[in-house]
Coordinates of C-alpha atoms in Angstrom, one line a residue:
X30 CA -6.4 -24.9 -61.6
X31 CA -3.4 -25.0 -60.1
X32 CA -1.4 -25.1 -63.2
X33 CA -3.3 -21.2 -63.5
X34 CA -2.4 -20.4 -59.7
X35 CA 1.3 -20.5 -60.0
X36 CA 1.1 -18.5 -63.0
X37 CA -1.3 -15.9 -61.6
X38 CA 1.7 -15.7 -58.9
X39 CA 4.9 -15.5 -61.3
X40 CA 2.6 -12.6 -62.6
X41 CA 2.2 -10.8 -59.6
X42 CA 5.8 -11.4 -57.9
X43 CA 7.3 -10.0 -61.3
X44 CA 5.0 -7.3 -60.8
X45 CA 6.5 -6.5 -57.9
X46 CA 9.7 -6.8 -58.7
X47 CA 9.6 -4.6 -61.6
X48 CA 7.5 -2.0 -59.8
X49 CA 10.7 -1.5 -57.7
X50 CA 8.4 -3.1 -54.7
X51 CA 11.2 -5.7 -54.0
X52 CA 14.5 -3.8 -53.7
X53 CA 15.4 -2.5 -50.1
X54 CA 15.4 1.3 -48.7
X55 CA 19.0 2.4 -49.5
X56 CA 20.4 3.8 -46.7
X57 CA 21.8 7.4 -46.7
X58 CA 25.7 6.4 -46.8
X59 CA 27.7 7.0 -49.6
X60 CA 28.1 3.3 -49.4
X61 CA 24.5 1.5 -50.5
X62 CA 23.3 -1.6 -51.4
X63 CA 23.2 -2.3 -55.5
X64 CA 21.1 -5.5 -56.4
X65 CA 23.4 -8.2 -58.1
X66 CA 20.7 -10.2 -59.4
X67 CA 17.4 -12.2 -58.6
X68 CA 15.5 -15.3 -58.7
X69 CA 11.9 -15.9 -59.4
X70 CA 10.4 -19.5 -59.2
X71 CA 6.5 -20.1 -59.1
X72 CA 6.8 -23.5 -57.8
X73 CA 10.3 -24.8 -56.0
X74 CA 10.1 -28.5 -55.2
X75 CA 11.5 -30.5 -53.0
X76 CA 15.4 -31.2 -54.4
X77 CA 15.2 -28.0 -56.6
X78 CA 17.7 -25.3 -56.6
X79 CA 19.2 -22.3 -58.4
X80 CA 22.9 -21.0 -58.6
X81 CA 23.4 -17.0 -59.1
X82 CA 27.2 -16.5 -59.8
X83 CA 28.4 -13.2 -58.6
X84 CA 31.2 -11.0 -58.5
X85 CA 32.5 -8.4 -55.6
X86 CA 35.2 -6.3 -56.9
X87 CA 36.1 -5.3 -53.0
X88 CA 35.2 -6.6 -50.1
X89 CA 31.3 -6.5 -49.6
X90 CA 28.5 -7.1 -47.3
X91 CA 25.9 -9.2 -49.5
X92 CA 22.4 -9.1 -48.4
X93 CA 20.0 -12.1 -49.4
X94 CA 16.7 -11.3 -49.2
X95 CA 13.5 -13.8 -49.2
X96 CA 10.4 -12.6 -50.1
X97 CA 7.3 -14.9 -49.4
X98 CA 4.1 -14.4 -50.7
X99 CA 0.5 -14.9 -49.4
X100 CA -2.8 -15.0 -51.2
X101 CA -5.7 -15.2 -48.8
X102 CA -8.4 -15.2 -51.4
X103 CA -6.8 -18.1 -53.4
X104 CA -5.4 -20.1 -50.4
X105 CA -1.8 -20.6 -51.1
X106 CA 1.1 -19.0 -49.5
X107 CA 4.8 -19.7 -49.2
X108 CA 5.7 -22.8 -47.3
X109 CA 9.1 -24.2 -47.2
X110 CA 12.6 -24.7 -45.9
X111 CA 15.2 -23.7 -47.8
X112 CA 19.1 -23.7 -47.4
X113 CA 21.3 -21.2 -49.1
X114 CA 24.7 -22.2 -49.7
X115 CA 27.5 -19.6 -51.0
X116 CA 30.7 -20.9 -52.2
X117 CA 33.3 -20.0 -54.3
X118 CA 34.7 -21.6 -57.4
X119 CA 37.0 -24.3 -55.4
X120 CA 33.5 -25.4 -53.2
X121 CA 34.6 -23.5 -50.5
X122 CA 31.8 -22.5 -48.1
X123 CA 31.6 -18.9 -47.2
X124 CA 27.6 -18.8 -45.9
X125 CA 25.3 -21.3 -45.3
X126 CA 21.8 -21.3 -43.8
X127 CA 18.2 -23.0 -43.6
X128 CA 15.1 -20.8 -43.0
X129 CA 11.6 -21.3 -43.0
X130 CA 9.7 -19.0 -45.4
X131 CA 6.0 -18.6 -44.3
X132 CA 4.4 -15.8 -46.5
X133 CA 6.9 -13.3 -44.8
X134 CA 10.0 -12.0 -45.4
X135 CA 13.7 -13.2 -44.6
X136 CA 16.6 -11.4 -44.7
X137 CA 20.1 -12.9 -44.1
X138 CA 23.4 -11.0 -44.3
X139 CA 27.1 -11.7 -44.6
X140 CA 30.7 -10.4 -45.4
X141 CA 32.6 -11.5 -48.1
X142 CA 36.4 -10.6 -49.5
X143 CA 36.5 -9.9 -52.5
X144 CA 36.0 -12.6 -55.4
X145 CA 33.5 -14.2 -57.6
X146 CA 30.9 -17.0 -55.5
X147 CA 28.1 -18.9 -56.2
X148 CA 25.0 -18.3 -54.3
X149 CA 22.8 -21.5 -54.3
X150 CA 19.1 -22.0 -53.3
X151 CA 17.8 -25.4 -52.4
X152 CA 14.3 -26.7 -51.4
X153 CA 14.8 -29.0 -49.0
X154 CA 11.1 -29.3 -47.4
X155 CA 8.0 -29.1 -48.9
X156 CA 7.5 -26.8 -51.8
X157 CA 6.8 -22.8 -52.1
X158 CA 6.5 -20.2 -54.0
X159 CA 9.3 -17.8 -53.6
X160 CA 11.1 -15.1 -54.8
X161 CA 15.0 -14.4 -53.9
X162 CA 17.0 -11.3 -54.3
X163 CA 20.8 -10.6 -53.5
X164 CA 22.4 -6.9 -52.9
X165 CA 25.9 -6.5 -52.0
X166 CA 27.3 -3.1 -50.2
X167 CA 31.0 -2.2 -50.4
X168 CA 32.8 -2.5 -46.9
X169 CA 34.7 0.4 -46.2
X170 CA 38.8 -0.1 -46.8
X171 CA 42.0 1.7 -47.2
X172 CA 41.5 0.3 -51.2
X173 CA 38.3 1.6 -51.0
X174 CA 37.6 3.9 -48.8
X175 CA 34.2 5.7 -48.3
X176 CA 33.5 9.2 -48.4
X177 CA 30.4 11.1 -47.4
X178 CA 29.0 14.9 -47.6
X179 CA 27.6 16.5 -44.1
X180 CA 24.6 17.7 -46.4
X181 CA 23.0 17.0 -49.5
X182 CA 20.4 20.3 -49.7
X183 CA 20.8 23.3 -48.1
X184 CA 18.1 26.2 -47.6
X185 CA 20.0 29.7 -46.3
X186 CA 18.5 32.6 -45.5
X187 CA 20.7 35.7 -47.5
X188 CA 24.2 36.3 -45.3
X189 CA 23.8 33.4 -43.3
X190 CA 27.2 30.6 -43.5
X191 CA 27.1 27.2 -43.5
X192 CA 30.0 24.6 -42.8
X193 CA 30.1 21.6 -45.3
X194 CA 32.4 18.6 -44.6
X195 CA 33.4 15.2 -46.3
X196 CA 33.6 12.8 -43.9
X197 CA 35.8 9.2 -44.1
X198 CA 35.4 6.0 -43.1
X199 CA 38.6 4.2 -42.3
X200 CA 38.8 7.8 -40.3
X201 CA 42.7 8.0 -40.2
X202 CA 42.9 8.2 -44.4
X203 CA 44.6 11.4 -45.4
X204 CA 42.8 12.4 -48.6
X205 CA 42.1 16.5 -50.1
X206 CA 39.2 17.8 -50.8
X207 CA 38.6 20.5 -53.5
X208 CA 35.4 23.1 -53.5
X209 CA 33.6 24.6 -56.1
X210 CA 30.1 26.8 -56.7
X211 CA 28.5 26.6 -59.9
X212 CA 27.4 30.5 -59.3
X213 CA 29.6 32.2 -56.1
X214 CA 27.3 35.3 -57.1
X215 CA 24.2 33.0 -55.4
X216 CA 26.6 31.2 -52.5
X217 CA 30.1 31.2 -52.8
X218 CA 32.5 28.4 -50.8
X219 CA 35.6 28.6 -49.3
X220 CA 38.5 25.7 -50.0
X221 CA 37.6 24.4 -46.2
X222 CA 34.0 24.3 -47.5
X223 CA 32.2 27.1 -45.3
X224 CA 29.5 28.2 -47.7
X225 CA 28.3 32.3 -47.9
X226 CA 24.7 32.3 -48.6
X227 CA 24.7 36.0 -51.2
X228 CA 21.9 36.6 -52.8
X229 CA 18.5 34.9 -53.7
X230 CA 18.6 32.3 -55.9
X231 CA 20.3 28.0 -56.2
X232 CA 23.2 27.1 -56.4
X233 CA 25.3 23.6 -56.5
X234 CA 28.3 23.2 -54.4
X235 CA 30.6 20.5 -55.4
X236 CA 33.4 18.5 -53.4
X237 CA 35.9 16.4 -55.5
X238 CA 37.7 13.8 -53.8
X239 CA 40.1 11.7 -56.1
X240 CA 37.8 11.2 -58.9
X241 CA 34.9 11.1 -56.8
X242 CA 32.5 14.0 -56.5
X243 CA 29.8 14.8 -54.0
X244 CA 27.3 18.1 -54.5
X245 CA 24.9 20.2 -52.1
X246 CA 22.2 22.1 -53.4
X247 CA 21.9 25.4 -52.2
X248 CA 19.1 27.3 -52.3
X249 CA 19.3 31.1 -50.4
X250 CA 16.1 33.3 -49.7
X251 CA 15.3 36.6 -48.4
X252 CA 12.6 39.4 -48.8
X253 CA 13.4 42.1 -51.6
X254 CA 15.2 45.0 -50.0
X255 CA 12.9 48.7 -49.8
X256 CA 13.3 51.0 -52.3
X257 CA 14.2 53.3 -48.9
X258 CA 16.7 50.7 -47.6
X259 CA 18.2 51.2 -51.1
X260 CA 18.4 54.8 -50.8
X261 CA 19.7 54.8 -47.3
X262 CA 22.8 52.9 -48.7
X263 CA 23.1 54.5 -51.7
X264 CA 23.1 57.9 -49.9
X265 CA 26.7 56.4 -48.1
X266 CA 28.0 55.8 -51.2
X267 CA 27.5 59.7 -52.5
X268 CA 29.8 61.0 -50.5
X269 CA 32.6 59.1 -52.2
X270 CA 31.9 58.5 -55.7
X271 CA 28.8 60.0 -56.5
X272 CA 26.1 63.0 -56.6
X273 CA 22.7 61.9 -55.1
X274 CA 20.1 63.0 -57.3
X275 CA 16.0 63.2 -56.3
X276 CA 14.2 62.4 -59.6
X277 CA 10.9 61.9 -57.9
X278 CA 10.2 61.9 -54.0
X279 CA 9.4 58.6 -52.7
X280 CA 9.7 56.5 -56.0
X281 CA 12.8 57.4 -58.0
X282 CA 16.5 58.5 -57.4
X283 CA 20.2 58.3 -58.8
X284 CA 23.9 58.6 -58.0
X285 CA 25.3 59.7 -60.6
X286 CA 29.3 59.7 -61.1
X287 CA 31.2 62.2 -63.0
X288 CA 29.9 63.9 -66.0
X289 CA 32.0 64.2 -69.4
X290 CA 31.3 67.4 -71.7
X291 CA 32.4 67.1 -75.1
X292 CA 32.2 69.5 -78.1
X293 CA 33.2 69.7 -81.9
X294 CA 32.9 72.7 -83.8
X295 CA 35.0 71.9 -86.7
X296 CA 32.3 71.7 -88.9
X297 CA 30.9 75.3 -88.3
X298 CA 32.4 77.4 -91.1
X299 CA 32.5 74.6 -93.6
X300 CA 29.0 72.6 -93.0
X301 CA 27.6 75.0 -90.8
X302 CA 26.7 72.4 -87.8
X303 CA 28.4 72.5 -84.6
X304 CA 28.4 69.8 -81.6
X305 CA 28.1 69.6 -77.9
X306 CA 26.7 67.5 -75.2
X307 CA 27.9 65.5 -72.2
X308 CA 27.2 62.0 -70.9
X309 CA 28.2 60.2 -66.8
X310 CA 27.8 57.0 -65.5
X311 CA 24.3 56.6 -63.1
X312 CA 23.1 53.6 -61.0
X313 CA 19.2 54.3 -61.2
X314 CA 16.9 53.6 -58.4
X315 CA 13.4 53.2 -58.9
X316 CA 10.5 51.7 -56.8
X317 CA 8.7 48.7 -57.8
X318 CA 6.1 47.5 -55.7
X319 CA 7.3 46.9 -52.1
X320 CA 10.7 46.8 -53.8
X321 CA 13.4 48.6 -56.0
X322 CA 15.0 48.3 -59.9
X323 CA 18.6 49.1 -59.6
X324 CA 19.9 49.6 -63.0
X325 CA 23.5 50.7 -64.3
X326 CA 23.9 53.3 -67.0
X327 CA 25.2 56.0 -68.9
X328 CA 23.4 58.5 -69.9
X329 CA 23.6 61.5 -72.1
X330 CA 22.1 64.2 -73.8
X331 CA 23.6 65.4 -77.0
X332 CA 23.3 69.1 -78.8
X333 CA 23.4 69.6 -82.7
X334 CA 23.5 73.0 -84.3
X335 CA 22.9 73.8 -87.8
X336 CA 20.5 75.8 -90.3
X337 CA 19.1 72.9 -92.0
X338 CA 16.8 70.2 -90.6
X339 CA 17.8 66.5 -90.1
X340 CA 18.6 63.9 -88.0
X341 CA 21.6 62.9 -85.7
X342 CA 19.9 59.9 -83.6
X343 CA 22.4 57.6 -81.1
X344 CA 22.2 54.0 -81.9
X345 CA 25.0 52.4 -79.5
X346 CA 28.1 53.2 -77.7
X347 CA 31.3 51.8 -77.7
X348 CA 33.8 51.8 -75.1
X349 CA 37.0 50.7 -75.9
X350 CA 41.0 51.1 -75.4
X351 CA 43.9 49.9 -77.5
X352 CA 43.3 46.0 -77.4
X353 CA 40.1 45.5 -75.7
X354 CA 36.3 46.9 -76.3
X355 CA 32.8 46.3 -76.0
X356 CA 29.7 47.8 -77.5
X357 CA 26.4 48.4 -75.7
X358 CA 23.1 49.2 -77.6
X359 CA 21.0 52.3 -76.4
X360 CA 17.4 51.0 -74.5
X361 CA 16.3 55.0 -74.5
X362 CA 16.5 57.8 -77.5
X363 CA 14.3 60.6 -77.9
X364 CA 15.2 63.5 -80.3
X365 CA 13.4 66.5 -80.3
X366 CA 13.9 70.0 -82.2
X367 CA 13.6 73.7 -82.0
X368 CA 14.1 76.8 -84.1
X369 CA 15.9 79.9 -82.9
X370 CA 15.1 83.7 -82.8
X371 CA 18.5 83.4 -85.2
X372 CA 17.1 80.7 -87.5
X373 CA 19.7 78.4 -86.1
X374 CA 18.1 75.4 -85.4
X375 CA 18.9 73.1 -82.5
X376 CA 17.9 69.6 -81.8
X377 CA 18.6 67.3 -78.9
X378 CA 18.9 63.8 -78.1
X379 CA 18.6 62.0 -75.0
X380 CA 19.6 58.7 -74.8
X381 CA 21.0 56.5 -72.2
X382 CA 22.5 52.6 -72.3
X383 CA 21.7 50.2 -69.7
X384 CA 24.6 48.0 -68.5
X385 CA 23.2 45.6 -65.5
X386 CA 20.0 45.7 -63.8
X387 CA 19.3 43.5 -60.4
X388 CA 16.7 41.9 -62.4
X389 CA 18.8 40.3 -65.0
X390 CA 22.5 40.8 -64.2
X391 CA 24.6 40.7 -66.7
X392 CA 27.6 39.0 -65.2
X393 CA 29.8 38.0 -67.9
X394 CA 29.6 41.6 -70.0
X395 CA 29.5 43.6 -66.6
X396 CA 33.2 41.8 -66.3
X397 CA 34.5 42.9 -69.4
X398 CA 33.3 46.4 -68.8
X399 CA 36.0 46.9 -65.9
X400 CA 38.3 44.7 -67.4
X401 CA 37.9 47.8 -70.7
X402 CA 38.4 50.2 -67.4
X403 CA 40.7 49.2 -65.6
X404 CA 43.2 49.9 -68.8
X405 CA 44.3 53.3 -69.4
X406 CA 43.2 55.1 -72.5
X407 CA 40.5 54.6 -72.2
X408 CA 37.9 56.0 -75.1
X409 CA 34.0 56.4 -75.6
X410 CA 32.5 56.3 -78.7
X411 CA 28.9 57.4 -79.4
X412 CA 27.8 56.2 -82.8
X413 CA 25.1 57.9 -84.7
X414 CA 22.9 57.5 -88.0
X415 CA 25.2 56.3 -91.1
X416 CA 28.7 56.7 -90.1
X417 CA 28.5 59.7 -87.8
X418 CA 29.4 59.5 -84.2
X419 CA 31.4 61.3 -81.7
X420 CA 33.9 60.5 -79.7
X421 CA 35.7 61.7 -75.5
X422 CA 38.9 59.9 -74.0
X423 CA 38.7 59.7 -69.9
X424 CA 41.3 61.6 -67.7
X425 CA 42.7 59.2 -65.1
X426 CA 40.1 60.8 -62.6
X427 CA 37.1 60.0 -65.0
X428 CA 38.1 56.3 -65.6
X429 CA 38.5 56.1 -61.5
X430 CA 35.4 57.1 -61.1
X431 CA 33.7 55.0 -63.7
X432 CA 34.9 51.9 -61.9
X433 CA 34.0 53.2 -58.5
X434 CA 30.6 54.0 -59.4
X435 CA 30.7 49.8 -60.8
X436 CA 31.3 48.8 -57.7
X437 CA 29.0 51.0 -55.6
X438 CA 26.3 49.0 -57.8
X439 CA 27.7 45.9 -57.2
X440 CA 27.5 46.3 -53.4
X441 CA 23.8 47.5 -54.0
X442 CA 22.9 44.5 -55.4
X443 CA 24.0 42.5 -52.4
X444 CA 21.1 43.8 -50.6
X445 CA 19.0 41.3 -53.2

């Protein structure tokens, strides 16, 4: 029977142990106690001991921990004196101590240099059955200093700034500290590490000390803007760069930027077909729900000529300049035709390209868009069926305006 008790309490105590019951409540320095290693005994008599070598590779603050163990139902507990000795490999004695374990707990701590030592537990009174665990803590040095971040999570409401800083303990250690946001477009941080809370969404700031790195999550909130506070700021940004446009009171709107008319009636004499149309850049505003889609676009509307039926059809547009160019596929065509009093028959296409919308920005391409425009030269291509397509080069004033009209819908999109 009692052979069964002490096993029924090696079970349980490595029950514990492994269940993560045993180890300490880390504490929320950078600095925390890591367990070194552990010893488990069901029955320690009188003479026994056990000798856990360990190594500190600074100086550390170990922490030995006894846990005692009580079964009320079976009747046997911990109950015993025991003396801890640690020593190094010459026999020197750093620690020693005797404590009484009685079902409860016992924790002992003490500073060490670094080194490699011996911890050794002795029964020196009655028996028990006992569990031991030793942590050790790095002490703060000018080797090995200790660095902590002000906060580890952040919730910001949209505009508001926060002040992050990485604190040091010995204070008087000069060290540099380097910021970073994984997405500035969500929260961006300044290089003394005052964060801008943007626009909805999470973020992760990081702080590199050294080789040592410390994060903050970010998350920033904030309600939807209305589809009339986007018109009211959209309306300021017409009298610059853009033509307000009412598509329909109420629910949908755009600024449109300057309009490009294009023609090409080489082909009248010879094929009998003659072209014209025009295309501008737009932001498009329309309401959803308590909210509203702010898209970026071009959009056009193109004229063919001719005596005999058949398609022109847009599939994609290319803008592009000597060295640099990026294509875009159309999201809207609709072609439609009509015959003349003259015979001459006319068909039209509208079509129009989405660049960004605040739903799903497009970051990376939106870039390379005014990196294309902010080059001179600049060219657009709108390809049709087969190999057809035509083709209009911006003025200095057009390309101007193409960017401004960019960054008209980038600052609408800070209202998300």
């Amino acid at each position: 029977m009692e052979k069964m008790k002490k096993q029924i309490v090696r079970i349980c105590m490595l029950t514990m142990l492994f269940a993560g019951l045993l180890r300490p409540v880390c504490a929320e320095a950078k600095f925390e106690y890591e367990y070194i290693d552990g010893w488990l005994d069901s029955s320690l008599q009188i003479g026994d001991s056990n000798t856990i070598p360990f190594t500190l590779e600074y100086d550390s603050t170990v922490k030995i921990e006894y846990v005692g163990y009580e079964s009320v139902d079976d009747g046997f507990y911990s109950d015993g004196k025991f003396q801890l000795k640690i020593v190094d490999g010459a026999g020197n004695v750093y620690y020693s101590a005797e404590t009484d374990v009685f079902y409860h707990d016992v924790v002992y701590t003490v500073d060490l240099k670094k080194g490699t030592y011996y911890a050794k537990i002795s029964c020196v009174e009655s028996y028990s059955y006992i569990n031991v665990n030793l942590y050790s803590k790095y002490i703060p040095s000018y080797q090995n200093p200790e660095y902590s971040i002000s906060a580890e999570k952040l919730k910001l409401e949209k505009g508001a700034k926060e002040q992050l800083r990485i604190t040091c303990n010995p204070t008087d250690v000069k060290y540099s500290v380097k910021w970073k946001s994984k997405n500035p477009a969500v929260a961006s941080v300044s290089q003394n590490g005052k964060i801008t809370a943007k626009r909805r969404g999470n973020t992760t700031i990081t702080a590199t000390v050294g080789k040592k790195k410390f994060t903050c999550a970010v998350t920033v909130w904030g309600r939807d803007p209305t589809y009339k506070e986007v018109v009211k700021k959209g309306r300021k940004y017409a009298k610059k760069h853009t033509k307000f446009a009412n598509i329909k009171t109420g629910s949908h709107s755009r600024l449109n930027g300057v309009g490009i008319l294009y023609e090409d009636q080489s082909h009248i004499y010879s094929d009998l077909y003659g072209t014209l149309g025009y295309l501008y850049p737009s932001i498009d505003i329309q309401k959803k729900g308590k909210t509203a889609n702010v898209k970026l676009q071009i959009i056009g509307k193109h004229y063919l000529l001719s005596y005999s039926f058949g398609r022109y059809g847009v599939s994609d547009i290319l803008i592009y300049t000597n060295n640099r160019r990026i294509s875009f596929p159309l999201d809207y065509g609709r072609e439609s035709s009509e015959i003349g009093s003259d015979n001459v028959i006319k068909r039209t296409v509208d079509w129009r390209v989405t660049f960004s919308g605040n739903k799903k920005v497009n970051n990376k391409k939106l870039d390379r868009l005014i990196t294309v425009l902010k080059n001179k030269n600049v060219s657009v291509r709108v390809k049709g069926l087969g190999a057809s397509y035509f083709e209009v080069t911006l003025n200095e004033s057009e390309r101007k305006n193409w960017l401004n009209v960019i960054k008209d819908y980038k600052k609408l999109l800070d209202l998300y």
